[in-house]
Amino acid sequence: MSDGILFQAFVYLCAAVVCVPIAKKAGLGAVLGYLVAGVLIGPHVIGLVGTEGHDVMHFAEFGVVMMLFLVGLELQPQLLWKLRRPIVGLGGAQVVVTSALLTGAGMALGFDWRVALAAGMILSMSSTAIVLSTLAERSLLKTGGGQASFSVLLFQDIAVIPILAVFPLLGVAEVVGGGSEHAAAAGDERPAWMTALLVLGAVAGVVAAGRFVVRPAFQFLAAVRLRESFIAAALLLVVAIALLMQEVGLSPALGTFVAGVVLAESEYRHELESDVEPFKGLLLGLFFISVGAQIDFPLIGDEPLTIAGLVVGTMVLKLGVLLALGRFFELDRPARWLLAMSLAEVGEFAFVLISFGVQNHIYGTSVASPLVAAVAISMLLTPFLFVVLERWVLPAVTRDSADARPHDHIEHADTPVVIAGYGRFGQVVGRLLRSIGIQCTVLDLDPEMVDVIGRLGFKVYYGDASRPDLLHAAGCGRARLLVVAVDDPEQAISIVKTVREHFPKLKIFARARDRIQYYELKRHDVAFVHRETFASAYEMGIEALRALGYRGHTANRLARRWRAHEERELDEIAAMWARDEERTTIFARVRRAFQEAERLMRDEDPQVFVDRDAAWDNEALRVDRRPDDDATVPPP
Amino acid sequence: MLFAHPVLERSRVNRKLMEGVRELEGVTVHDLYEVYPTFGIDVAREQALCVEHDVLVFQHPFYWYSAPALIKEWLDLVLEHGWAYGKGGDALRGKLMFNAVTTGGGDDAYHRGGYNRFTMRELLAPFDQTAYLCGLRYLAPFVVHGALRLAGEATAPAVAAYRGLIEAIREERLDLDRAQAAASLAEVET
């Protein structure tokens, strides 16, 4: 079909656009929406997509790769180091214990030990794609339970490598070698030590490249100021790493995760995040749709009890193991339940492993098909499990548990202040705050500036602050104050509008170029607006007065009074502007303000001012004084 | 000498007094309202000035029975614990201190039965005690009463007396015991 790709794209997008918002509105989460969309358009319901679902899935798995890249970007190396105990301990225990128990169950059901072991390892995997995106969607990723789930998932990603290495050994000896065309199986053609060396070399290469190649490259690209080239470079980076990892037999997801961690401390982190994010979202959606479309309903119809037993048995067993491990690793009750219920399903790695098992002749399709169906159904059930968890389980265990406490928020690099625009204006604000020990996150569009300031030890990020994703990445959701210090008036207004829309509670301070911009910013409810040249001109005015012979204190008092008058007028006019009053009315008001100011100026002939100023006024007392009145002269 | 007058341009007496001693050898007139117009006192600089001099004179109009606000700010910031008082706070020990003030009311107002009910020494008790705590020797105030009525030539005797007093202190001719006990430095013959 010549219109194949377009038609498919139409179907997939249509399904996503219809199902995802409905699922979200119903509180079921976007993942379930995609899965249901997949079921609907799949071969067994409407039948709009058929066998090509498998190819689509292969492509869409790249969404998982991107997701782990983004997860890596969120994780600084020292944070990862802090998680070493849960990753190795909890993750290792989960994989080993679950695999062992499932193997035992398989053998008890009369399967060959090799088949049982392969199935056990396959089913011990959980779904990184579903769990991480659901946790992120529900802001549970930073909680104790979320961190534990993440650690286990990360270990599973690593565990895939030895599992892939073990599978050929489980196969019937005489047909080994059939799986060599599978990219991930490349490892079995080389001796084990070489594979290990290659893996280590690849990881080291990614780390070194992240440090010494990627940063200068992005610096160069940022200087070109072409957004497309930056996005292309970000995607290229992810694709290149994925390819490299596949070549050495490592999971691409793991490779990009390492790359993400390496780049987590670079100043282009936020920009990378917001560039890759939309692609990840779409591909992941595509991935979930194809999972939904793969569910083999006729097979389920044929063997309902087998499949149901497989699904329920596996999930209950995984749940039990995770709960026990959670207790052993001293997680509090809500965290234990979050961990157990989020990881009870079987994950997307299972699909890869199942087909790999067939290739290695460990088992035939009679075992593989029910497994695939069971895995897909367990994934379909996961969003429901999350709903159950959030509606019933978490409230119950939180209420019951004596050690109930708010979710553990792990250390986050967020700063209380975000400064957009770090030119001459923003720098003064930033340096002042920093001198007092208040850290700021800085966003700027000038790559050279980003580079210089970054070297001075600031948290600086390259990017356009009027983009909501970037503002989000910079921590506007948690910051207490945003300082808009960009010099372009239109950009300033557009940043303010975006922030008002996405972070309505965030307090904004803004720099205004002139009066009109001042009015506009005030209209958008900016708490504090400063005309950019006003303060320094004001200071110079005071110095001018002193140079003309005014006493320092008097010059300051005069200037303060004038300024108060000036700002009162300005705010009154800004209020009229915000009410969208007739321009003629506003102009009349402005004219009056100027006349007023002029009158004030005229009155401020030194003598007039000094004599009219009632403070410390002795003249009045002198006039009023009665002969017998001996009061000390006070200020009024 | 710490001089404080928020609106010197309107001053009649204080300015004359200050101008009368400004040129004297060994006298530094420190015009606080001019140096710190926004009250941002440089503590280190003020402390260095104090160390360099042997006598602290607070010259100011007597506003609301006390000094103008900047003098209070100066005391609050400059007389640090560990420097002026408390453990190791002996930077000012043994120096002399007094107030030179101009009042609107007459001499007779500052008595039990007078309009202002208290004597000048009573009203200046916070300065007295501050000096005591810092180990300074607090002398009676130099007071020019009825400053509102003084103008032009009429200020000359006060200016001369003030100048004479400062010179006597500098040349160590002042009887410090009497100066400490007196109601006003004007009573102490130099």
XYZ file of N, CA and C in Angstrom, chain A residues 49-180:
396
model
N -4.912 -2.411 12.512
C -3.515 -2.781 12.339
C -3.403 -4.280 12.548
N -2.517 -4.874 11.835
C -2.422 -6.324 11.899
C -1.050 -6.772 12.299
N -0.478 -7.568 11.453
C 0.778 -8.219 11.802
C 1.939 -7.250 11.892
N 1.805 -6.101 11.229
C 2.942 -5.183 11.255
C 3.134 -4.593 12.670
N 2.177 -4.878 13.565
C 2.307 -4.391 14.943
C 3.655 -4.739 15.552
N 4.164 -5.891 15.150
C 5.425 -6.331 15.722
C 6.580 -5.415 15.321
N 6.584 -5.019 14.042
C 7.643 -4.124 13.574
C 7.544 -2.769 14.255
N 6.297 -2.316 14.360
C 6.079 -1.030 15.013
C 6.639 -1.087 16.433
N 6.393 -2.209 17.077
C 6.845 -2.355 18.444
C 8.368 -2.300 18.527
N 9.002 -2.921 17.569
C 10.448 -2.923 17.545
C 10.969 -1.489 17.499
N 10.317 -0.709 16.660
C 10.681 0.691 16.498
C 10.357 1.469 17.769
N 9.183 1.156 18.320
C 8.705 1.936 19.458
C 9.499 1.641 20.722
N 10.173 0.501 20.752
C 10.991 0.203 21.923
C 12.038 1.292 22.139
N 12.302 2.005 21.084
C 13.241 3.104 21.209
C 12.747 4.147 22.207
N 11.421 4.207 22.379
C 10.865 5.118 23.385
C 11.390 4.798 24.775
N 11.522 3.487 25.052
C 12.047 3.066 26.356
C 13.494 3.525 26.511
N 14.237 3.405 25.414
C 15.636 3.824 25.419
C 15.727 5.316 25.758
N 14.885 6.082 25.099
C 14.893 7.529 25.357
C 14.475 7.832 26.781
N 13.512 7.069 27.261
C 13.055 7.324 28.617
C 14.205 7.115 29.599
N 14.972 6.078 29.404
C 16.071 5.854 30.340
C 17.158 6.913 30.199
N 17.309 7.425 29.000
C 18.228 8.545 28.822
C 17.764 9.728 29.687
N 16.469 10.015 29.634
C 15.919 11.123 30.421
C 16.013 10.842 31.910
N 15.753 9.594 32.293
C 15.884 9.243 33.712
C 17.324 9.472 34.158
N 18.261 9.095 33.289
C 19.676 9.304 33.602
C 19.988 10.779 33.767
N 19.414 11.596 32.909
C 19.657 13.044 32.987
C 19.205 13.608 34.332
N 18.177 12.988 34.902
C 17.643 13.482 36.180
C 18.516 13.048 37.360
N 19.406 12.090 37.109
C 20.155 11.490 38.208
C 21.617 11.906 38.174
N 22.020 12.679 39.130
C 23.443 13.009 39.209
C 24.207 11.783 39.708
N 25.480 11.651 39.305
C 26.257 10.478 39.718
C 26.239 10.240 41.231
N 26.356 11.329 42.014
C 26.421 11.082 43.457
C 25.101 10.523 43.988
N 23.997 10.889 43.323
C 22.696 10.361 43.720
C 22.640 8.869 43.405
N 23.172 8.519 42.262
C 23.206 7.118 41.845
C 24.025 6.312 42.847
N 25.121 6.904 43.268
C 25.983 6.232 44.236
C 25.225 6.001 45.532
N 24.409 6.973 45.908
C 23.611 6.833 47.124
C 22.626 5.673 47.015
N 22.202 5.392 45.775
C 21.200 4.345 45.576
C 21.835 2.958 45.415
N 23.150 2.857 45.613
C 23.800 1.586 45.278
C 23.246 0.422 46.071
N 22.898 0.683 47.346
C 22.375 -0.401 48.177
C 21.049 -0.919 47.629
N 20.043 -0.062 47.433
C 18.794 -0.591 46.856
C 18.978 -1.211 45.476
N 19.853 -0.648 44.637
C 19.989 -1.194 43.287
C 20.528 -2.615 43.349
N 21.676 -2.765 44.004
C 22.303 -4.094 44.023
C 21.573 -5.019 44.986
N 21.300 -4.533 46.193
C 20.686 -5.392 47.203
C 19.258 -5.764 46.861
N 18.408 -4.726 46.831
C 16.991 -4.965 46.587
C 16.766 -5.523 45.188
N 17.393 -4.883 44.191
C 17.202 -5.325 42.801
C 17.702 -6.752 42.604
N 18.913 -7.023 43.119
C 19.479 -8.360 42.963
C 18.605 -9.399 43.628
N 18.174 -9.105 44.850
C 17.349 -10.057 45.581
C 16.046 -10.319 44.829
N 15.462 -9.247 44.275
C 14.186 -9.426 43.567
C 14.369 -10.384 42.399
N 15.382 -10.139 41.581
C 15.569 -10.968 40.389
C 15.867 -12.416 40.791
N 16.775 -12.599 41.733
C 17.182 -13.962 42.106
C 16.030 -14.721 42.766
N 15.424 -14.099 43.789
C 14.370 -14.809 44.538
C 13.171 -15.100 43.639
N 12.733 -14.099 42.866
C 11.562 -14.306 42.015
C 11.831 -15.383 40.971
N 13.014 -15.300 40.334
C 13.333 -16.310 39.325
C 13.342 -17.704 39.952
N 13.958 -17.814 41.122
C 14.068 -19.119 41.765
C 12.691 -19.696 42.078
N 11.840 -18.859 42.668
C 10.504 -19.352 43.042
C 9.707 -19.742 41.807
N 9.775 -18.899 40.749
C 9.017 -19.205 39.531
C 9.547 -20.485 38.871
N 10.874 -20.646 38.924
C 11.453 -21.865 38.359
C 10.935 -23.095 39.105
N 10.955 -22.936 40.427
C 10.444 -24.042 41.238
C 9.001 -24.360 40.897
N 8.191 -23.341 40.753
C 6.771 -23.543 40.424
C 6.645 -24.218 39.067
N 7.466 -23.788 38.107
C 7.418 -24.385 36.772
C 7.767 -25.866 36.823
N 8.795 -26.186 37.597
C 9.201 -27.589 37.698
C 8.124 -28.408 38.392
N 7.503 -27.800 39.386
C 6.423 -28.504 40.083
C 5.281 -28.810 39.124
N 5.081 -27.952 38.120
C 4.025 -28.175 37.144
C 4.467 -29.162 36.059
N 5.664 -29.669 36.178
C 6.083 -30.749 35.285
C 6.896 -30.304 34.080
N 7.334 -29.038 34.052
C 8.167 -28.609 32.924
C 9.608 -29.038 33.128
N 10.333 -29.110 32.025
C 11.769 -29.376 32.114
C 12.437 -28.244 32.884
N 13.490 -28.518 33.631
C 14.081 -27.468 34.473
C 14.612 -26.311 33.656
N 15.075 -26.627 32.433
C 15.622 -25.557 31.601
C 14.522 -24.590 31.158
N 13.395 -25.165 30.762
C 12.257 -24.324 30.360
C 11.783 -23.499 31.560
N 11.690 -24.174 32.705
C 11.199 -23.491 33.907
C 12.130 -22.344 34.286
N 13.432 -22.576 34.206
C 14.388 -21.528 34.576
C 14.289 -20.343 33.612
N 14.212 -20.658 32.315
C 14.091 -19.570 31.337
C 12.833 -18.752 31.599
N 11.709 -19.432 31.796
C 10.447 -18.724 32.037
C 10.529 -17.932 33.332
N 11.179 -18.508 34.352
C 11.301 -17.822 35.629
C 12.048 -16.509 35.492
N 13.152 -16.571 34.748
C 13.929 -15.345 34.574
C 13.146 -14.321 33.741
N 12.452 -14.816 32.728
C 11.662 -13.916 31.879
C 10.609 -13.193 32.710
N 9.914 -13.987 33.538
C 8.787 -13.400 34.267
C 9.230 -12.553 35.462
N 10.509 -12.656 35.832
C 10.941 -11.839 36.968
C 11.140 -10.371 36.568
N 11.252 -10.126 35.263
C 11.411 -8.745 34.774
C 10.122 -7.948 34.980
N 10.270 -6.654 35.211
C 9.091 -5.781 35.289
C 9.188 -4.747 34.177
N 8.131 -3.954 34.047
C 8.081 -3.030 32.915
C 8.609 -1.652 33.268
N 9.838 -1.379 32.851
C 10.404 -0.052 33.064
C 9.509 1.013 32.427
N 9.037 0.706 31.214
C 8.257 1.706 30.469
C 7.009 2.117 31.230
N 6.231 1.125 31.643
C 4.959 1.459 32.294
C 5.215 2.075 33.664
N 6.090 1.451 34.435
C 6.237 1.880 35.823
C 6.842 3.279 35.914
N 7.923 3.507 35.183
C 8.547 4.829 35.295
C 7.625 5.926 34.784
N 6.941 5.667 33.663
C 6.086 6.760 33.174
C 4.887 6.960 34.093
N 4.367 5.877 34.674
C 3.233 6.055 35.591
C 3.683 6.759 36.869
N 4.842 6.350 37.390
C 5.341 6.997 38.604
C 5.582 8.482 38.367
N 6.150 8.792 37.203
C 6.416 10.199 36.898
C 5.104 10.957 36.745
N 4.155 10.350 36.063
C 2.859 10.988 35.827
C 2.175 11.309 37.152
N 2.348 10.452 38.132
C 1.698 10.647 39.433
C 2.633 11.248 40.471
N 3.775 11.753 40.034
C 4.774 12.373 40.925
C 5.147 11.464 42.088
N 5.304 10.189 41.811
C 5.687 9.269 42.881
C 7.155 8.867 42.779
N 7.829 9.381 41.725
C 9.184 8.914 41.442
C 10.164 9.275 42.545
N 9.931 10.412 43.198
C 10.897 10.871 44.196
C 10.573 10.348 45.595
N 9.534 9.570 45.738
C 9.205 9.052 47.057
C 10.081 7.846 47.354
N 10.062 7.408 48.615
C 10.873 6.258 48.996
C 10.529 5.037 48.162
N 9.227 4.763 48.011
C 8.793 3.617 47.223
C 9.167 3.764 45.761
N 9.036 4.972 45.258
C 9.375 5.235 43.851
C 10.853 4.989 43.598
N 11.688 5.450 44.528
C 13.122 5.241 44.374
C 13.465 3.759 44.422
N 12.789 3.035 45.312
C 13.038 1.592 45.417
C 12.646 0.911 44.105
N 11.477 1.283 43.566
C 11.028 0.681 42.303
C 12.042 0.975 41.209
N 12.487 2.213 41.170
C 13.442 2.600 40.143
C 14.726 1.768 40.266
N 15.184 1.577 41.504
C 16.423 0.822 41.714
C 16.279 -0.606 41.195
N 15.140 -1.215 41.505
C 14.923 -2.593 41.065
C 14.888 -2.653 39.530
N 14.189 -1.699 38.922
C 14.095 -1.684 37.454
C 15.485 -1.537 36.830
N 16.281 -0.694 37.460
C 17.620 -0.474 36.925
C 18.440 -1.760 36.991
N 18.313 -2.468 38.101
C 19.055 -3.722 38.215
C 18.582 -4.728 37.170
N 17.269 -4.755 36.941
C 16.737 -5.680 35.936
C 17.327 -5.376 34.562
N 17.450 -4.079 34.268
C 18.056 -3.694 32.983
C 19.457 -4.267 32.850
N 20.190 -4.214 33.975
C 21.548 -4.745 33.944
C 21.507 -6.273 33.854
N 20.536 -6.876 34.559
C 20.457 -8.338 34.631
C 20.146 -8.962 33.275
N 19.554 -8.189 32.371
C 19.227 -8.720 31.053
C 20.480 -9.244 30.354
N 21.605 -8.582 30.597
C 22.840 -8.977 29.894
C 23.250 -10.411 30.259
N 23.441 -10.714 31.556
C 23.773 -12.121 31.863
C 22.672 -13.096 31.457
N 21.428 -12.681 31.551
C 20.344 -13.597 31.170
C 20.474 -13.957 29.682
N 20.727 -12.918 28.871
C 20.907 -13.180 27.436
C 22.091 -14.131 27.200
N 23.102 -14.021 28.066
C 24.281 -14.875 27.907
C 23.989 -16.306 28.320
N 23.092 -16.448 29.296
C 22.798 -17.785 29.828
C 21.885 -18.573 28.890
N 20.974 -17.863 28.212
C 19.949 -18.549 27.409
C 20.502 -19.598 26.436
N 21.544 -19.255 25.661
C 22.047 -20.269 24.712
C 22.471 -21.552 25.420
N 22.945 -21.438 26.653
C 23.383 -22.620 27.395
C 22.208 -23.513 27.762
N 21.009 -22.881 27.860
C 19.831 -23.658 28.256
C 19.223 -24.396 27.064
N 19.579 -23.914 25.854
C 18.970 -24.486 24.650
C 19.424 -25.918 24.423
N 18.709 -26.612 23.565
C 19.090 -27.981 23.215
C 20.397 -27.872 22.438
N 21.419 -28.586 22.873
C 22.791 -28.359 22.435
C 22.988 -28.298 20.929
N 22.384 -29.225 20.178
C 22.746 -29.322 18.761
C 22.247 -28.160 17.907
N 21.305 -27.346 18.404
C 20.811 -26.260 17.548
C 21.302 -24.888 18.001
N 22.228 -24.839 18.936
C 22.762 -23.543 19.382
C 23.382 -22.818 18.192
N 23.204 -21.482 18.165
C 23.767 -20.716 17.053
C 22.684 -20.152 16.178
N 21.475 -20.632 16.343
C 20.367 -20.137 15.518
C 20.034 -18.692 15.815
N 20.433 -18.215 16.987
C 20.009 -16.857 17.374
C 21.029 -15.803 17.031
N 22.031 -16.135 16.244
C 23.109 -15.173 16.049
C 22.667 -13.934 15.285
